[in-house]
XYZ file of C-alpha atoms in Angstrom:
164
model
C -17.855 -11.374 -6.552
C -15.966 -13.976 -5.412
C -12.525 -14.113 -4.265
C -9.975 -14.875 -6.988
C -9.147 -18.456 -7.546
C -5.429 -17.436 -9.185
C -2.694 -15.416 -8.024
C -1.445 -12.639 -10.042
C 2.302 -12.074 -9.603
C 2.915 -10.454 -6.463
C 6.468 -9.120 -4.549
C 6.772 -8.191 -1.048
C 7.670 -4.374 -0.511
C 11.564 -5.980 -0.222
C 11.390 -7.127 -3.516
C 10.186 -4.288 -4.803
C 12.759 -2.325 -3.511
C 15.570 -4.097 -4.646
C 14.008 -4.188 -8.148
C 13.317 -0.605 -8.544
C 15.107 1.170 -5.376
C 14.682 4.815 -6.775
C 11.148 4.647 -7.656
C 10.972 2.081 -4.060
C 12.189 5.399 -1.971
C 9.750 8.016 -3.831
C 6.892 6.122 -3.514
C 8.102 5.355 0.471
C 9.285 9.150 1.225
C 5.522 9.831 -0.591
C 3.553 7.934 2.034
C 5.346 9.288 4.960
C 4.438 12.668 3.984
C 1.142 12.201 6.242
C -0.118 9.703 9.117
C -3.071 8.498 7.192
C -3.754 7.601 3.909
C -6.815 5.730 1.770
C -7.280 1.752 1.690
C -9.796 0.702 -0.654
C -11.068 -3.074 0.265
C -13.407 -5.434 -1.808
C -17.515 -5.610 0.873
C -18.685 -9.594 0.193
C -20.974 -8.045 -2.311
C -17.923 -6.942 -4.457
C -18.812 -3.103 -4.066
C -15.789 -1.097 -2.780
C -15.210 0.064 0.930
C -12.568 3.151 1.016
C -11.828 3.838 4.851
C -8.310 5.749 6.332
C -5.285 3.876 7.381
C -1.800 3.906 8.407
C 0.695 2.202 6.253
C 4.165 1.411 8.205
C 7.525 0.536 6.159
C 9.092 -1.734 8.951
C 10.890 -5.308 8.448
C 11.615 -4.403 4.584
C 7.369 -4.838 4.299
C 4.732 -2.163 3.536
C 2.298 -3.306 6.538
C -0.916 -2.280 7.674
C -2.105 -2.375 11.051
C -6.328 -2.161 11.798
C -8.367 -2.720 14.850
C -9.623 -5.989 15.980
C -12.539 -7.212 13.345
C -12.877 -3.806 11.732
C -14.706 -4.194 8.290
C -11.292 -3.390 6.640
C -9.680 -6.407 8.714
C -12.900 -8.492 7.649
C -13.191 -7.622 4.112
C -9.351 -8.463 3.440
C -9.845 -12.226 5.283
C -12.398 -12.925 3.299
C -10.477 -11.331 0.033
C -7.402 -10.154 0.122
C -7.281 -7.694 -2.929
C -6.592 -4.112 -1.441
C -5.640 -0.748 -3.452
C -3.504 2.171 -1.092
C -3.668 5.613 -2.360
C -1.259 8.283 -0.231
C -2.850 10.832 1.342
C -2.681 13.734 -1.406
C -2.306 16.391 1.659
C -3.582 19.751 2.442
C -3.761 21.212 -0.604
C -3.945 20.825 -4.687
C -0.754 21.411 -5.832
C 0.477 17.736 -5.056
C 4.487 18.744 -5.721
C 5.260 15.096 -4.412
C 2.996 12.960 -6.736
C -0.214 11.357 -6.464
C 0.835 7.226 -5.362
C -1.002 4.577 -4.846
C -0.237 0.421 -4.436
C -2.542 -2.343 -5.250
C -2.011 -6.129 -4.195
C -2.922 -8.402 -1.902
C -3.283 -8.069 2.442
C -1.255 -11.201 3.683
C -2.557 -11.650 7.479
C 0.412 -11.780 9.477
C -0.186 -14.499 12.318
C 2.882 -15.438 13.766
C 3.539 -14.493 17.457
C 7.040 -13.663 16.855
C 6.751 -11.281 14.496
C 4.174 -9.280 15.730
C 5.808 -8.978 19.073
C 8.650 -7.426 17.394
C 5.809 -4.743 15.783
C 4.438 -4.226 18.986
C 8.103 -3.842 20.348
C 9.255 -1.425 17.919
C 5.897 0.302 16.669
C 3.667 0.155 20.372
C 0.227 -0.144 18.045
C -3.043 0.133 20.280
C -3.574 -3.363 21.386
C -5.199 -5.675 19.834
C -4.956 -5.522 16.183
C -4.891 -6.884 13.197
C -1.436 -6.829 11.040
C -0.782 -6.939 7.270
C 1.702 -7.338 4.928
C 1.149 -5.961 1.638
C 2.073 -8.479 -1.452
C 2.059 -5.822 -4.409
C 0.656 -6.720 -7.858
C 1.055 -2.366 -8.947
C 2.600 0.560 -7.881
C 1.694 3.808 -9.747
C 3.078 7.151 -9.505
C 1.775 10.451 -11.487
C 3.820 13.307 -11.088
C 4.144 16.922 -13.048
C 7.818 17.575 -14.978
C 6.946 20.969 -16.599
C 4.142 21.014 -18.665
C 4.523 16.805 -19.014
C 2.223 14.469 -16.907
C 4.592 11.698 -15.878
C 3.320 8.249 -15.140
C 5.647 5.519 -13.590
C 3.752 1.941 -12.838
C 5.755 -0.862 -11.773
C 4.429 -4.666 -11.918
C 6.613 -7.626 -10.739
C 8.179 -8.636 -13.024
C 8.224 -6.091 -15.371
C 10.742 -3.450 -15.330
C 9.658 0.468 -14.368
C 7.942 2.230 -16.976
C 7.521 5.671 -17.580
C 5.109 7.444 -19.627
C 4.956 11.514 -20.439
C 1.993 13.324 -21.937
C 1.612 17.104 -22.321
């Protein structure tokens, strides 16, 4: 499959924030429940790679930081589409939600910015660095005996759907 030739609409974790700064700080607070979480990538022969990661909220951007030419690091040069589903934790009651993001991995090259990660966030050296551009954020949560889903697109304001 090959990369796609069109953009959705995307919105930089910032963005996304100020459009939805509830639901921003829930699905935040949810991913820094753990250390490590899921990143599923697009393998040149479209199949799906799922390997861990470690998503960082820093500059008002959801970034993610990989070793040097990992296939992760590889897979999103060559095609950017990535989905990011939190780390569900130790057990199956899931009293925080189940979250995930979907977008696109924006390499970040510039020197000046990633000396300010390494300044603030001391990452094993050398790396690769990320910023996520979202196209989806999903959240499914319990309220009772309701199933709550909340998706937000850019865009498109926050909507919430309940189902017993």
């Amino acid at each position: 499959m090959a990369p796609m030739t069109s953009s959705p609409s995307t919105a930089s974790w910032g963005a996304f924030a100020a459009a939805e700064p509830v639901f921003a700080d829930t699905v935040r607070r949810r991913f820094q429940l753990y250390k490590h979480h899921v990143l599923a990538t697009l393998r040149a022969d479209g199949s799906p790679r799922v390997t861990g990661l470690e998503a960082d909220f820093r500059f008002d951007e959801l970034l993610l930081g990989m070793m040097p030419d990992s296939r992760k690091a590889l897979d999103l040069r060559r095609d950017p589409r990535f989905a990011l589903h939190a780390n569900p934790g130790p057990d199956a009651e899931m009293n925080d939600g189940d979250v995930r993001v979907s977008g696109r991995a924006v390499e970040i090259t510039d020197p000046a910015v990633i000396a300010r990660f390494i300044e603030e966030a001391t990452p094993p050296e050398p790396f690769h660095l990320f910023r996520a551009e979202l196209t989806e954020v999903v959240r499914v949560g319990l309220d009772g005996d309701f199933l709550v889903v909340e998706s937000w697109r850019p865009g498109q304001p926050l909507r919430t759907a309940r189902r017993k």
